[in-house]
PDB file of C-alpha atoms and ligand atoms in Angstrom:
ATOM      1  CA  UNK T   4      -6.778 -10.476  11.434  1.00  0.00           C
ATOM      2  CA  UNK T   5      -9.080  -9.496  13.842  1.00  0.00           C
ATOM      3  CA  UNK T   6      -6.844 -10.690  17.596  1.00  0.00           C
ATOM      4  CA  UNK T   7      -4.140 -11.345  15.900  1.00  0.00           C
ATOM      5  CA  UNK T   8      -1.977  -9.750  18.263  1.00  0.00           C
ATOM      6  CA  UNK T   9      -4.613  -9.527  21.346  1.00  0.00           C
ATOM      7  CA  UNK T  10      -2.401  -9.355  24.734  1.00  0.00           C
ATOM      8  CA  UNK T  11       1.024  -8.540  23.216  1.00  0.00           C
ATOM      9  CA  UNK T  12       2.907  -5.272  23.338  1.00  0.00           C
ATOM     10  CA  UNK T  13       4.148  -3.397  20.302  1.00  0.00           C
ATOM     11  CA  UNK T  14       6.565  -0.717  19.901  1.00  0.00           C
ATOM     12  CA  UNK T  15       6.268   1.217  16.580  1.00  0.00           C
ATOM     13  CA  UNK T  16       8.991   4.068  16.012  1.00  0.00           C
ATOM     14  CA  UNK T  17       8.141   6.907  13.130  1.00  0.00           C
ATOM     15  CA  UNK T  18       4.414   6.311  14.944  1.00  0.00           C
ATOM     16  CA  UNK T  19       3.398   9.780  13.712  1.00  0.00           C
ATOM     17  CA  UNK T  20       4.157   9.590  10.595  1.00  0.00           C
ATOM     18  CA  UNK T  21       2.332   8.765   7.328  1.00  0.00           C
ATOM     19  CA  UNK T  22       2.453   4.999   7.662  1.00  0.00           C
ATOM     20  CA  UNK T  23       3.370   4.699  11.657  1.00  0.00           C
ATOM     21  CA  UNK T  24      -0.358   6.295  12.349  1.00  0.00           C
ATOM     22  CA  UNK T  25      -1.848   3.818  10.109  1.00  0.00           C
ATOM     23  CA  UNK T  26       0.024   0.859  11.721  1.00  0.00           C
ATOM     24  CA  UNK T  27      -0.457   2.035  15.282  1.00  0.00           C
ATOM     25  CA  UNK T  28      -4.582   2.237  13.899  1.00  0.00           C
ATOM     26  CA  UNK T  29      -3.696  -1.686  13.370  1.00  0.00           C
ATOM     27  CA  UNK T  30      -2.433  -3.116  15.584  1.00  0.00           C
ATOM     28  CA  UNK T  31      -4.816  -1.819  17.870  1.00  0.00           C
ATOM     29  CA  UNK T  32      -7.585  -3.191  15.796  1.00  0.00           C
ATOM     30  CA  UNK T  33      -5.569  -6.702  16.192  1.00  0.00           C
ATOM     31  CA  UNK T  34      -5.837  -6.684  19.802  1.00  0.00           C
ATOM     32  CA  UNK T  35      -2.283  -5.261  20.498  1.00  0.00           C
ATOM     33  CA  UNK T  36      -1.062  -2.821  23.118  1.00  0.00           C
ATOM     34  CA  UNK T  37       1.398   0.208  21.402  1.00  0.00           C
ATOM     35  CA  UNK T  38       4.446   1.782  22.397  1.00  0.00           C
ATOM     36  CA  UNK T  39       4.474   4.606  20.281  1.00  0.00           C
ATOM     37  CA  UNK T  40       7.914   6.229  19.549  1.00  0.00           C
ATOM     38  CA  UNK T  41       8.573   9.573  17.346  1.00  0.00           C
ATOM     39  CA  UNK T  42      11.586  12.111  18.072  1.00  0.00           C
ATOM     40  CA  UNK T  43       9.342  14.946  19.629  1.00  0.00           C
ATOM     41  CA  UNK T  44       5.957  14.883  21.137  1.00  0.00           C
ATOM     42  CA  UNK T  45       4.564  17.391  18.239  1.00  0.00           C
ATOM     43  CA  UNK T  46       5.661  14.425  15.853  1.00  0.00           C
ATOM     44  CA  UNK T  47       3.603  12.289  17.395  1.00  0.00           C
ATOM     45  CA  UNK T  48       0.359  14.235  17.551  1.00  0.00           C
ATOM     46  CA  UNK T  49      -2.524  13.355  19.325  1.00  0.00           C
ATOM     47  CA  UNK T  50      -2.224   9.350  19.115  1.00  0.00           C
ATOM     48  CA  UNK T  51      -4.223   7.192  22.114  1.00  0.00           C
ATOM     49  CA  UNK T  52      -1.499   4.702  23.190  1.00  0.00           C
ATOM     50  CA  UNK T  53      -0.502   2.848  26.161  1.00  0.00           C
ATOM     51  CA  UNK T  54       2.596   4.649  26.526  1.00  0.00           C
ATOM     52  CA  UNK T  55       4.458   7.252  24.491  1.00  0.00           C
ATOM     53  CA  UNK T  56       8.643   7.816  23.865  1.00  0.00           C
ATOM     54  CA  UNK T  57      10.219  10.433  22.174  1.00  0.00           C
ATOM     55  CA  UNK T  58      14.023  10.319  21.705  1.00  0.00           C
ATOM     56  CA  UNK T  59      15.927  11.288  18.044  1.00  0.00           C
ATOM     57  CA  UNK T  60      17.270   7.635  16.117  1.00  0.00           C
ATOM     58  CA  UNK T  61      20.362   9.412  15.054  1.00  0.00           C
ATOM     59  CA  UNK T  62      21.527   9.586  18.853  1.00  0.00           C
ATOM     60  CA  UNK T  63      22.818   6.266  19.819  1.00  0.00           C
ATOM     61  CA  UNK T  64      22.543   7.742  24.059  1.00  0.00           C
ATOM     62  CA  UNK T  65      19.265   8.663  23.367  1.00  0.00           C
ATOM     63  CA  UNK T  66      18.133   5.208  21.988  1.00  0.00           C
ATOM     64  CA  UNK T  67      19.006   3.475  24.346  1.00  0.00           C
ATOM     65  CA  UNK T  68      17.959   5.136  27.046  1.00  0.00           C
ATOM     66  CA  UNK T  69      14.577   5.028  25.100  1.00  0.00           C
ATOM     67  CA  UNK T  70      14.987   1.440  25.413  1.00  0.00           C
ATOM     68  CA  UNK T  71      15.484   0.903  29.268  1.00  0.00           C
ATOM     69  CA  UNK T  72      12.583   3.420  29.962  1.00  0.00           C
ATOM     70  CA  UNK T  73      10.205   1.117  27.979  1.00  0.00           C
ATOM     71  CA  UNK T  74      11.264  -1.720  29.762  1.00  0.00           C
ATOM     72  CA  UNK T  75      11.287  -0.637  33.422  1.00  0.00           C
ATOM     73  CA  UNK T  76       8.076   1.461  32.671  1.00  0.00           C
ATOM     74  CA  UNK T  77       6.405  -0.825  30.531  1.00  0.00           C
ATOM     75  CA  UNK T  78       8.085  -4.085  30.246  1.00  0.00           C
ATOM     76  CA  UNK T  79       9.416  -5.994  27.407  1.00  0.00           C
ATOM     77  CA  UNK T  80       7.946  -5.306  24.514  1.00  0.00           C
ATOM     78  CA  UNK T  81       6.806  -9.134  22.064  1.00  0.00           C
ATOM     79  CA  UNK T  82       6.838  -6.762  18.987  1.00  0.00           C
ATOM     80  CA  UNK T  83       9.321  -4.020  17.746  1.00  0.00           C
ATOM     81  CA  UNK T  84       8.343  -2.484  14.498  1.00  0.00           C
ATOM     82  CA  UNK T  85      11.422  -0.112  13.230  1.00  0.00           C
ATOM     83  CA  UNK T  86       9.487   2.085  11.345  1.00  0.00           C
ATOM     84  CA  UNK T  87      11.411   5.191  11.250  1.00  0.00           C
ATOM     85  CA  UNK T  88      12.535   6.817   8.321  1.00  0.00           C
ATOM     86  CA  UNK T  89      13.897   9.471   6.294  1.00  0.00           C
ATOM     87  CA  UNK T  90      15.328  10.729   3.192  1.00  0.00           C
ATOM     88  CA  UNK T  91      16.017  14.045   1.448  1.00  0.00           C
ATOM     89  CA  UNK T  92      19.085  13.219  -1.152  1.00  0.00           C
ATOM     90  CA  UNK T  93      17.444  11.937  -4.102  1.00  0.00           C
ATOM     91  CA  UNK T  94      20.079  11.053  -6.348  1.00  0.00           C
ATOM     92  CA  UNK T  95      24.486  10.564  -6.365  1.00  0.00           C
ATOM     93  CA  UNK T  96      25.096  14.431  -6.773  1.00  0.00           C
ATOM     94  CA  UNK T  97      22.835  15.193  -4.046  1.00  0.00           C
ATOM     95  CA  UNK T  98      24.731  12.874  -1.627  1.00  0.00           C
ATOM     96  CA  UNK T  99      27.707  14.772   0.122  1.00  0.00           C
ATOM     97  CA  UNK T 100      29.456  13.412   3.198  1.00  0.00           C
ATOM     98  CA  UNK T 101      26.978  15.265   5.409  1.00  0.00           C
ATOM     99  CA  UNK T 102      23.859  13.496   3.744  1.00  0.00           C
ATOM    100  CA  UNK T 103      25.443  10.041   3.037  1.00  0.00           C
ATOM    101  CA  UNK T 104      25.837   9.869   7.134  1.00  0.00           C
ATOM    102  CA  UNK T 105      23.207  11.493   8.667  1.00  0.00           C
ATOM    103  CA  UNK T 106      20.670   9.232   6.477  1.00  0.00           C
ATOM    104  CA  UNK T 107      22.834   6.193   7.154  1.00  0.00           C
ATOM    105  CA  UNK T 108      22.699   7.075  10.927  1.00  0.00           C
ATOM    106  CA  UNK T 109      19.145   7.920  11.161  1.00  0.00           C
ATOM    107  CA  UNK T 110      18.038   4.738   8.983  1.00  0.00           C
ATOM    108  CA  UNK T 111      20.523   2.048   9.720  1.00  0.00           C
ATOM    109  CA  UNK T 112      22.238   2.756  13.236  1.00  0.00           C
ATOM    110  CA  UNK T 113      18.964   4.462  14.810  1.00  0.00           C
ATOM    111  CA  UNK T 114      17.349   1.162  14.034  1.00  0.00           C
ATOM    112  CA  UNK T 115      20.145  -0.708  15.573  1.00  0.00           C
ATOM    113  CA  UNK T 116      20.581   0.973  18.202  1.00  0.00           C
ATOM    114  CA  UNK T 117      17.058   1.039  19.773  1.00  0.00           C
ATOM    115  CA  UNK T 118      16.406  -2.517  18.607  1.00  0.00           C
ATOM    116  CA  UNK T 119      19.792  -3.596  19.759  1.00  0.00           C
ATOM    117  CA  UNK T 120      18.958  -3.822  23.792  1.00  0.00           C
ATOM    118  CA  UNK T 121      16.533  -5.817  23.268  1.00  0.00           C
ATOM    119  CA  UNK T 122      17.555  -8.961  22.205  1.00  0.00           C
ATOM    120  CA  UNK T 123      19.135 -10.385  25.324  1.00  0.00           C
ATOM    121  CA  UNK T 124      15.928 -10.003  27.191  1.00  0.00           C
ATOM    122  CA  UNK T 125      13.857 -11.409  24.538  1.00  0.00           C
ATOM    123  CA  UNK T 126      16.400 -13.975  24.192  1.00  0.00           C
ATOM    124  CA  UNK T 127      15.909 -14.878  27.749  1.00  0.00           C
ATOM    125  CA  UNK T 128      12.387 -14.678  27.441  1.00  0.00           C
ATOM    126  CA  UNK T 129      12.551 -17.314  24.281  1.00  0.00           C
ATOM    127  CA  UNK T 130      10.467 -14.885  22.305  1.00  0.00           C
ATOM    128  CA  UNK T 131      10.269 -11.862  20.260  1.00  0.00           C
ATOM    129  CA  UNK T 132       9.426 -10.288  17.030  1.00  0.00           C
ATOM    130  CA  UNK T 133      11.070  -8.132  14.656  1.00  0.00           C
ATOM    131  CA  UNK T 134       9.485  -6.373  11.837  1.00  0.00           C
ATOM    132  CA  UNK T 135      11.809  -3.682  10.021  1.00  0.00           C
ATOM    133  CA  UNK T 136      10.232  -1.166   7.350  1.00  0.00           C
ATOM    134  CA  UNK T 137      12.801  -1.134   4.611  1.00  0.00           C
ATOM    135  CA  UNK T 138      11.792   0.151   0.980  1.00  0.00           C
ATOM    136  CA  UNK T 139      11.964  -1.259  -2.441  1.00  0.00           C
ATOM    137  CA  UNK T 140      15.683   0.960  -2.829  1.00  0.00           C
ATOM    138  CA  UNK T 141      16.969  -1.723  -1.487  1.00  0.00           C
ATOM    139  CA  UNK T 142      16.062  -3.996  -3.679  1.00  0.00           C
ATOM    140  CA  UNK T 143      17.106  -2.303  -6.762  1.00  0.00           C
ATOM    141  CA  UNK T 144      18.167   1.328  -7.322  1.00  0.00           C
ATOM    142  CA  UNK T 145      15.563   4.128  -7.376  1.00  0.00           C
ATOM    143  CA  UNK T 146      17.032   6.627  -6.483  1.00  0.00           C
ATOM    144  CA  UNK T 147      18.379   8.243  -2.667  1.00  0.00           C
ATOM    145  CA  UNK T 148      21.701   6.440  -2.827  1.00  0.00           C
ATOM    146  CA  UNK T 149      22.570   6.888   1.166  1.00  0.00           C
ATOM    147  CA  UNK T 150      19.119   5.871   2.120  1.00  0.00           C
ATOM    148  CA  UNK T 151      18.864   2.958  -0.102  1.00  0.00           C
ATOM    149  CA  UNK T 152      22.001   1.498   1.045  1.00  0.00           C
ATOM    150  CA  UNK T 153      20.606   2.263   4.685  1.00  0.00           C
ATOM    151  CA  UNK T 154      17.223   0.296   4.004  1.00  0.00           C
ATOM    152  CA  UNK T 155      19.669  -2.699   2.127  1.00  0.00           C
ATOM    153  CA  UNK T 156      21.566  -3.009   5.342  1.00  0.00           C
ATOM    154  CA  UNK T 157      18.091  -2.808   7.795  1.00  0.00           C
ATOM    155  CA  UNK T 158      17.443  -6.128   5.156  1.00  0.00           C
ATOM    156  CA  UNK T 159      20.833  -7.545   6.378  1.00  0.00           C
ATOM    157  CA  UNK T 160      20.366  -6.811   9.785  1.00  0.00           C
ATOM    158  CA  UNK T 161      16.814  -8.789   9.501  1.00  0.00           C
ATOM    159  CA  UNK T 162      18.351 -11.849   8.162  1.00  0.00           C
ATOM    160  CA  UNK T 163      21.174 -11.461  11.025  1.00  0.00           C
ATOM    161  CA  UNK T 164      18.446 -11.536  14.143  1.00  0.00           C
ATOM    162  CA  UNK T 165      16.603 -13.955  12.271  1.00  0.00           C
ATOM    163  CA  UNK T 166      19.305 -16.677  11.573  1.00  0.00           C
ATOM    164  CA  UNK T 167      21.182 -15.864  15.080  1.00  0.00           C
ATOM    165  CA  UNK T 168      18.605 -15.551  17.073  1.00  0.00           C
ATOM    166  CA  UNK T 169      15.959 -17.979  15.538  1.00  0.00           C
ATOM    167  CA  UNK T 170      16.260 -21.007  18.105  1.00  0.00           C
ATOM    168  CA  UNK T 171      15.722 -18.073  20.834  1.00  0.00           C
ATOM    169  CA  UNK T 172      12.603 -18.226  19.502  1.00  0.00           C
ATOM    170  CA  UNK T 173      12.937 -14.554  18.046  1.00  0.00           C
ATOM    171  CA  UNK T 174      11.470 -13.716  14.536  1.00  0.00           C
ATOM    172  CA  UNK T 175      12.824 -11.093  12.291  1.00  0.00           C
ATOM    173  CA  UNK T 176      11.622  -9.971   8.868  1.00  0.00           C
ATOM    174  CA  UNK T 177      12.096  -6.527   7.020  1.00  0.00           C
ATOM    175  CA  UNK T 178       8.915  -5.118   4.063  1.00  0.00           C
ATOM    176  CA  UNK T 179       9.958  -3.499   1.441  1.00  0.00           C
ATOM    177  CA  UNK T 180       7.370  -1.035   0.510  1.00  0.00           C
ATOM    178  CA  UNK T 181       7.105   0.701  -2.950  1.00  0.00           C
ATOM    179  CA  UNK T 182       6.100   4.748  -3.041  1.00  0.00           C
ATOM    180  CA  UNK T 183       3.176   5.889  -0.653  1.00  0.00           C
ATOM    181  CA  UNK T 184       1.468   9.208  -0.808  1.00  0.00           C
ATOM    182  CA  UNK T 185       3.308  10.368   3.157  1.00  0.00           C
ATOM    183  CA  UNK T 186       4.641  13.888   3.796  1.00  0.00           C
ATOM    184  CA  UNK T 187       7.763  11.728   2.882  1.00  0.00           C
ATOM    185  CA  UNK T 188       6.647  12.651  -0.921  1.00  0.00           C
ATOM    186  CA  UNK T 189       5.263  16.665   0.047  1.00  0.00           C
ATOM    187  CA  UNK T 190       9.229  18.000  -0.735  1.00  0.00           C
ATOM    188  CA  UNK T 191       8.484  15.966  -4.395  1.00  0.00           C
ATOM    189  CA  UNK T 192       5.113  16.990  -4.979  1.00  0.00           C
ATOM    190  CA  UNK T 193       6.129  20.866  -4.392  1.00  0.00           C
ATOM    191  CA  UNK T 194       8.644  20.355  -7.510  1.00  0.00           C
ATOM    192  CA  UNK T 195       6.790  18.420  -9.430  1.00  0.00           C
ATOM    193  CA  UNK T 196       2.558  18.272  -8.918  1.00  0.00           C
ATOM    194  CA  UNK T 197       2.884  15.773 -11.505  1.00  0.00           C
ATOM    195  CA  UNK T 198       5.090  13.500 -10.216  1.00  0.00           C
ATOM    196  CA  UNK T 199       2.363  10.761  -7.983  1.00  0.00           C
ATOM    197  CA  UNK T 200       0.224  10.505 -11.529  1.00  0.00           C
ATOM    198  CA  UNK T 201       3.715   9.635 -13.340  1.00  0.00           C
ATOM    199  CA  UNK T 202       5.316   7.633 -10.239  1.00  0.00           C
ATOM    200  CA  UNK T 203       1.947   5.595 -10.307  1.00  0.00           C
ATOM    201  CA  UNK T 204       1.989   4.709 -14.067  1.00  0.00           C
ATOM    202  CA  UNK T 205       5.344   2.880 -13.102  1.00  0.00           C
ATOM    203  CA  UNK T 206       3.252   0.130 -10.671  1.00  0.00           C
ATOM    204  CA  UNK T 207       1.746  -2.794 -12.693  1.00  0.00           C
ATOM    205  CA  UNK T 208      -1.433  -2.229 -10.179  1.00  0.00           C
ATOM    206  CA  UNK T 209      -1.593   0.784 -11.784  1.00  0.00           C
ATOM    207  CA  UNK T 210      -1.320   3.021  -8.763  1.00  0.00           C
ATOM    208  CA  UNK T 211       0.825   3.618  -5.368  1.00  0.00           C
ATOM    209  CA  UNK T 212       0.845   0.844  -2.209  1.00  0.00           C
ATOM    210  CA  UNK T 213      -1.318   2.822   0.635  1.00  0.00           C
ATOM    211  CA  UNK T 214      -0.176   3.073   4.355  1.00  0.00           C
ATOM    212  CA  UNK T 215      -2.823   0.407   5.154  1.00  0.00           C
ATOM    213  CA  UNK T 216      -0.948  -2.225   2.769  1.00  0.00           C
ATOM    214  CA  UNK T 217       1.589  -1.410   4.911  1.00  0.00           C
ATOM    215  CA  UNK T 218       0.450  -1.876   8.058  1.00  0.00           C
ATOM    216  CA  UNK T 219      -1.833  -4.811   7.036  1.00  0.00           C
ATOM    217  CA  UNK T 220       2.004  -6.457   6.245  1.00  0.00           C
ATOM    218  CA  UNK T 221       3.296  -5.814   9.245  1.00  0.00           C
ATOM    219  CA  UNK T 222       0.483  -7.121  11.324  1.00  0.00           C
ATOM    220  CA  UNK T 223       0.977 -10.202   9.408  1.00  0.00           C
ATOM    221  CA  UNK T 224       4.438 -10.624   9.965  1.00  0.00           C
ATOM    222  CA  UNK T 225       4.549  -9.589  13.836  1.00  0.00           C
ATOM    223  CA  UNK T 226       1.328 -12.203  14.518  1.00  0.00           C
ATOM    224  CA  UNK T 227       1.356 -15.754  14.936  1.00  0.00           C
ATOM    225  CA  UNK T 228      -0.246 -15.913  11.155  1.00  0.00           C
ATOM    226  CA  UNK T 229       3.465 -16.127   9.981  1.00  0.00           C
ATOM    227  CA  UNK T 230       4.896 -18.100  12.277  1.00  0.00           C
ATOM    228  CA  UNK T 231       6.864 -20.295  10.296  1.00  0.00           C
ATOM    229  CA  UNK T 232       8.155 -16.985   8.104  1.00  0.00           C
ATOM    230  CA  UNK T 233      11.796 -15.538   9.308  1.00  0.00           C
ATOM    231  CA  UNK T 234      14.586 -13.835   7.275  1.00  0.00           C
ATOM    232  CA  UNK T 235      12.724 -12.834   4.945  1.00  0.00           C
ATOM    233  CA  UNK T 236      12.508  -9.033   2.571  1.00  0.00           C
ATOM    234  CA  UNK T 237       8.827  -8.702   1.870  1.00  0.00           C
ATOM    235  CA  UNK T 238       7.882  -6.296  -0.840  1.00  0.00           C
ATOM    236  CA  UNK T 239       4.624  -4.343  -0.686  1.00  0.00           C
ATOM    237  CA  UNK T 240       4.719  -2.855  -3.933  1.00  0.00           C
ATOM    238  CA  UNK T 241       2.119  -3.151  -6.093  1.00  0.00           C
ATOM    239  CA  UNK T 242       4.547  -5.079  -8.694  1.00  0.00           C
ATOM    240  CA  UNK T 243       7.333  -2.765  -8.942  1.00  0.00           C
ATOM    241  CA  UNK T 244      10.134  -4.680  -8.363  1.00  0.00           C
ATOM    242  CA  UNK T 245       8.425  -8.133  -9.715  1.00  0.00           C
ATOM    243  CA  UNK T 246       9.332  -6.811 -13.521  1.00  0.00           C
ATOM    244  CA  UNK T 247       9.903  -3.500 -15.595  1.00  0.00           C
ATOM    245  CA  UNK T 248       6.838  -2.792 -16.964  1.00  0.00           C
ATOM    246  CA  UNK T 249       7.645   0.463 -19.085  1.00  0.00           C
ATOM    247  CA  UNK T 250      10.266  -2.033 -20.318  1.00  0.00           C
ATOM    248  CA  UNK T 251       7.444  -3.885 -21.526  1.00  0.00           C
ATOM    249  CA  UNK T 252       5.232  -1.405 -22.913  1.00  0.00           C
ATOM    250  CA  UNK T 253       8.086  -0.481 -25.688  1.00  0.00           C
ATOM    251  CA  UNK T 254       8.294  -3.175 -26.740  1.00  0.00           C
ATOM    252  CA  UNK T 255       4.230  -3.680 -26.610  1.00  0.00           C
TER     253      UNK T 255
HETATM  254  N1  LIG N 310       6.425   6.930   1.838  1.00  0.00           N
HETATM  255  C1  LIG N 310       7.080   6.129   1.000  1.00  0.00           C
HETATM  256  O1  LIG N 310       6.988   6.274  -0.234  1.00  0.00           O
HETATM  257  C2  LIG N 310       7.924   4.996   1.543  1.00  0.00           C
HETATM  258  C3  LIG N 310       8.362   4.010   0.650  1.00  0.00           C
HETATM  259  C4  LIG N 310       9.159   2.981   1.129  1.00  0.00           C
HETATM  260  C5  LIG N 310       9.507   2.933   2.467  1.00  0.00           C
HETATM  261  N2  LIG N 310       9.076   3.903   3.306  1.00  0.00           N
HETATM  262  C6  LIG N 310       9.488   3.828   4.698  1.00  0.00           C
HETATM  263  O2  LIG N 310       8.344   3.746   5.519  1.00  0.00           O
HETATM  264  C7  LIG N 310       8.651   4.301   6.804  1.00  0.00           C
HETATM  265  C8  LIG N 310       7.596   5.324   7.173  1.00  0.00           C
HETATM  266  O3  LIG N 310       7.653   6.380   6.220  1.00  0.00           O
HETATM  267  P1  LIG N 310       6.470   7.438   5.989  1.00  0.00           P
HETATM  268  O4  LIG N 310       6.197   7.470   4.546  1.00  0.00           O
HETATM  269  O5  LIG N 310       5.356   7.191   6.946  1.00  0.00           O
HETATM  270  O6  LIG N 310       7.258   8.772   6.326  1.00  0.00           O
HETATM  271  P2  LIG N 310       6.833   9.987   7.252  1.00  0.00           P
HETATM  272  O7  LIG N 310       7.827  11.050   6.965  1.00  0.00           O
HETATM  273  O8  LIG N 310       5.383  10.303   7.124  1.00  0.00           O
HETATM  274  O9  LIG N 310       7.087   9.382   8.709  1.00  0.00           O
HETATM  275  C9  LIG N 310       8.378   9.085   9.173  1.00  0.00           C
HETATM  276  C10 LIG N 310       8.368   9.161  10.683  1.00  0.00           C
HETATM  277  O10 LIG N 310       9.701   8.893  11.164  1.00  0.00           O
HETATM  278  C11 LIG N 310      10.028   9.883  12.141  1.00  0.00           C
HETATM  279  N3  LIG N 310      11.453  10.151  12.160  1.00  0.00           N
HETATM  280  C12 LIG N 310      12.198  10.688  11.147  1.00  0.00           C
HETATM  281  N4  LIG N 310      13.447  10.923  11.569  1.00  0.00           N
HETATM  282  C13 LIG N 310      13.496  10.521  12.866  1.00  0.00           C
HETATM  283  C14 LIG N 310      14.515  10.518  13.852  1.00  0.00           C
HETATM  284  N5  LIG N 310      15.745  10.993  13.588  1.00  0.00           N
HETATM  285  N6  LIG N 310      14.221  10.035  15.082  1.00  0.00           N
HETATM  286  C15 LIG N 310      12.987   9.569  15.383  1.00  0.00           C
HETATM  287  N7  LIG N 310      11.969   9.536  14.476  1.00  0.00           N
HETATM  288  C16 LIG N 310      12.230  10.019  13.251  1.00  0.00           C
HETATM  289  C17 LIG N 310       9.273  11.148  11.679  1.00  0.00           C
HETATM  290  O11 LIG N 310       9.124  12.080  12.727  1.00  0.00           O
HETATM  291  C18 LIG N 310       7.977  10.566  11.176  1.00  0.00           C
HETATM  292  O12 LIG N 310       6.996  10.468  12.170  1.00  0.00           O
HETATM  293  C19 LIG N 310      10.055   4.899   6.670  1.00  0.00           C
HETATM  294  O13 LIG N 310      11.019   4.007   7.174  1.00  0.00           O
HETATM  295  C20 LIG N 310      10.227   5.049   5.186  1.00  0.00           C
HETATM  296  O14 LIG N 310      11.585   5.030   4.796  1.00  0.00           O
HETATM  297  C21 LIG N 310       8.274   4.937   2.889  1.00  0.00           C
END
């Protein structure tokens, strides 16, 4: 994939983070110029980008303003990658009004609302793509109720920019990754030092997806290699939601 995405500039949110470092490694490697985005400056570390944002997803001001500072500093951006993220409620009784908004606010509107201003340009333009970082909860239910409904409506909002915005000559496409060792999982792994060795036994490749399956999907989807691909909910998940495989070993 080597120039995949030489010339074009890319805007990755969550860039710090587990995965966002890996896919701001990426699309580097493919030739692209990155925006990265985090919601302090300490978050993002020490990456070597073009140009750097920080600004917190669950404040719609402070999205948007992100927004117009990229453009007037940097220009439009060809590629927005929503990869921002977060979840702490793990299951119904953990999700009180509190949780249930703040993770549909950070997940769902903070994605809107800094991918939101820029469709008219890129409309204008006649081109843009979308890639949006979902998660296999929203596909089926595994747990974190708000969040999963949060990364089922990112999926909704993909298909939306895709089908409305398709003969603007804008792309839009949402991966659904399965469980990768991030500091998303540190919170899990200080309850239960167990729990990657029993989480993995549930992937029919027999272990976790890795940031760089990630990020190798989302180069894919935001280069010219996938062109004719819009709309759709790509899982990167080693299998999981393809069957249920400890379904299938009782019955062995
Ligand atoms: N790790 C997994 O198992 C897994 C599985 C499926 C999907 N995902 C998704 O992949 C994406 C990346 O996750 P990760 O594993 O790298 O997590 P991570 O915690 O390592 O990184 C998340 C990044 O998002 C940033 N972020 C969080 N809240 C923010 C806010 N309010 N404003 C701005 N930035 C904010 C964090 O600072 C961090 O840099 C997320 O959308 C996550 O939901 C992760």
């Amino acid at each position: 994939m080597a120039n995949s995405l030489k010339g074009q500039l890319a805007v990755i949110t969550g860039a710090g983070g587990g995965i966002g470092v890996t896919m701001v490694q990426r699309f580097q490697e493919a030739g692209a110029k990155v925006i990265a985005c985090d919601v302090s400056e300490k978050a993002l570390g020490s990456l070597d980008v073009a140009h750097k944002e920080f600004f917190d997803l669950g404040d719609p001001d402070a999205c948007r303003k992100a927004c117009e500072r990229i453009q007037s500093s940097v220009g439009l951006p060809d590629i927005i990658v929503s990869n921002a993220g977060y979840t702490r409620a793990e299951t119904l009784e953990q999700v009180d009004d509190r949780a249930w908004n703040f993770e549909i606010d950070v997940n769902l509107n903070g994605a809107r609302n800094f991918t939101a201003p820029f469709l008219e340009p890129m409309k204008a333009r006649g081109s843009g793509v979308f890639v949006f970082i979902s998660s296999v909860n929203a596909l089926a239910h595994f747990g974190n109720p708000a969040y999963a409904a949060a990364k089922a409506g990112l999926v909704a909002y993909a298909r939306a920019i895709a089908t409305e915005c398709g003969v603007h000559g804008i792309r839009s496409n949402a991966i659904c990754p399965g469980s990768v060792r991030t500091h998303a999982w540190d919170h899990r792994i200080e309850k239960d030092p167990q729990i990657l060795e029993k989480v993995s036994r549930l992937y029919p490749l027999g272990h976790m997806v890795t940031p760089i399956d990630v990020a190798n999907a989302a180069v894919f989807l935001a280069s010219p290699l996938s062109a004719g691909i819009t709309g759709v909910a790509l899982p990167v998940d080693g299998g999981l939601t393809a069957g249920n495989l400890p379904f299938i070993d009782a019955i062995r």
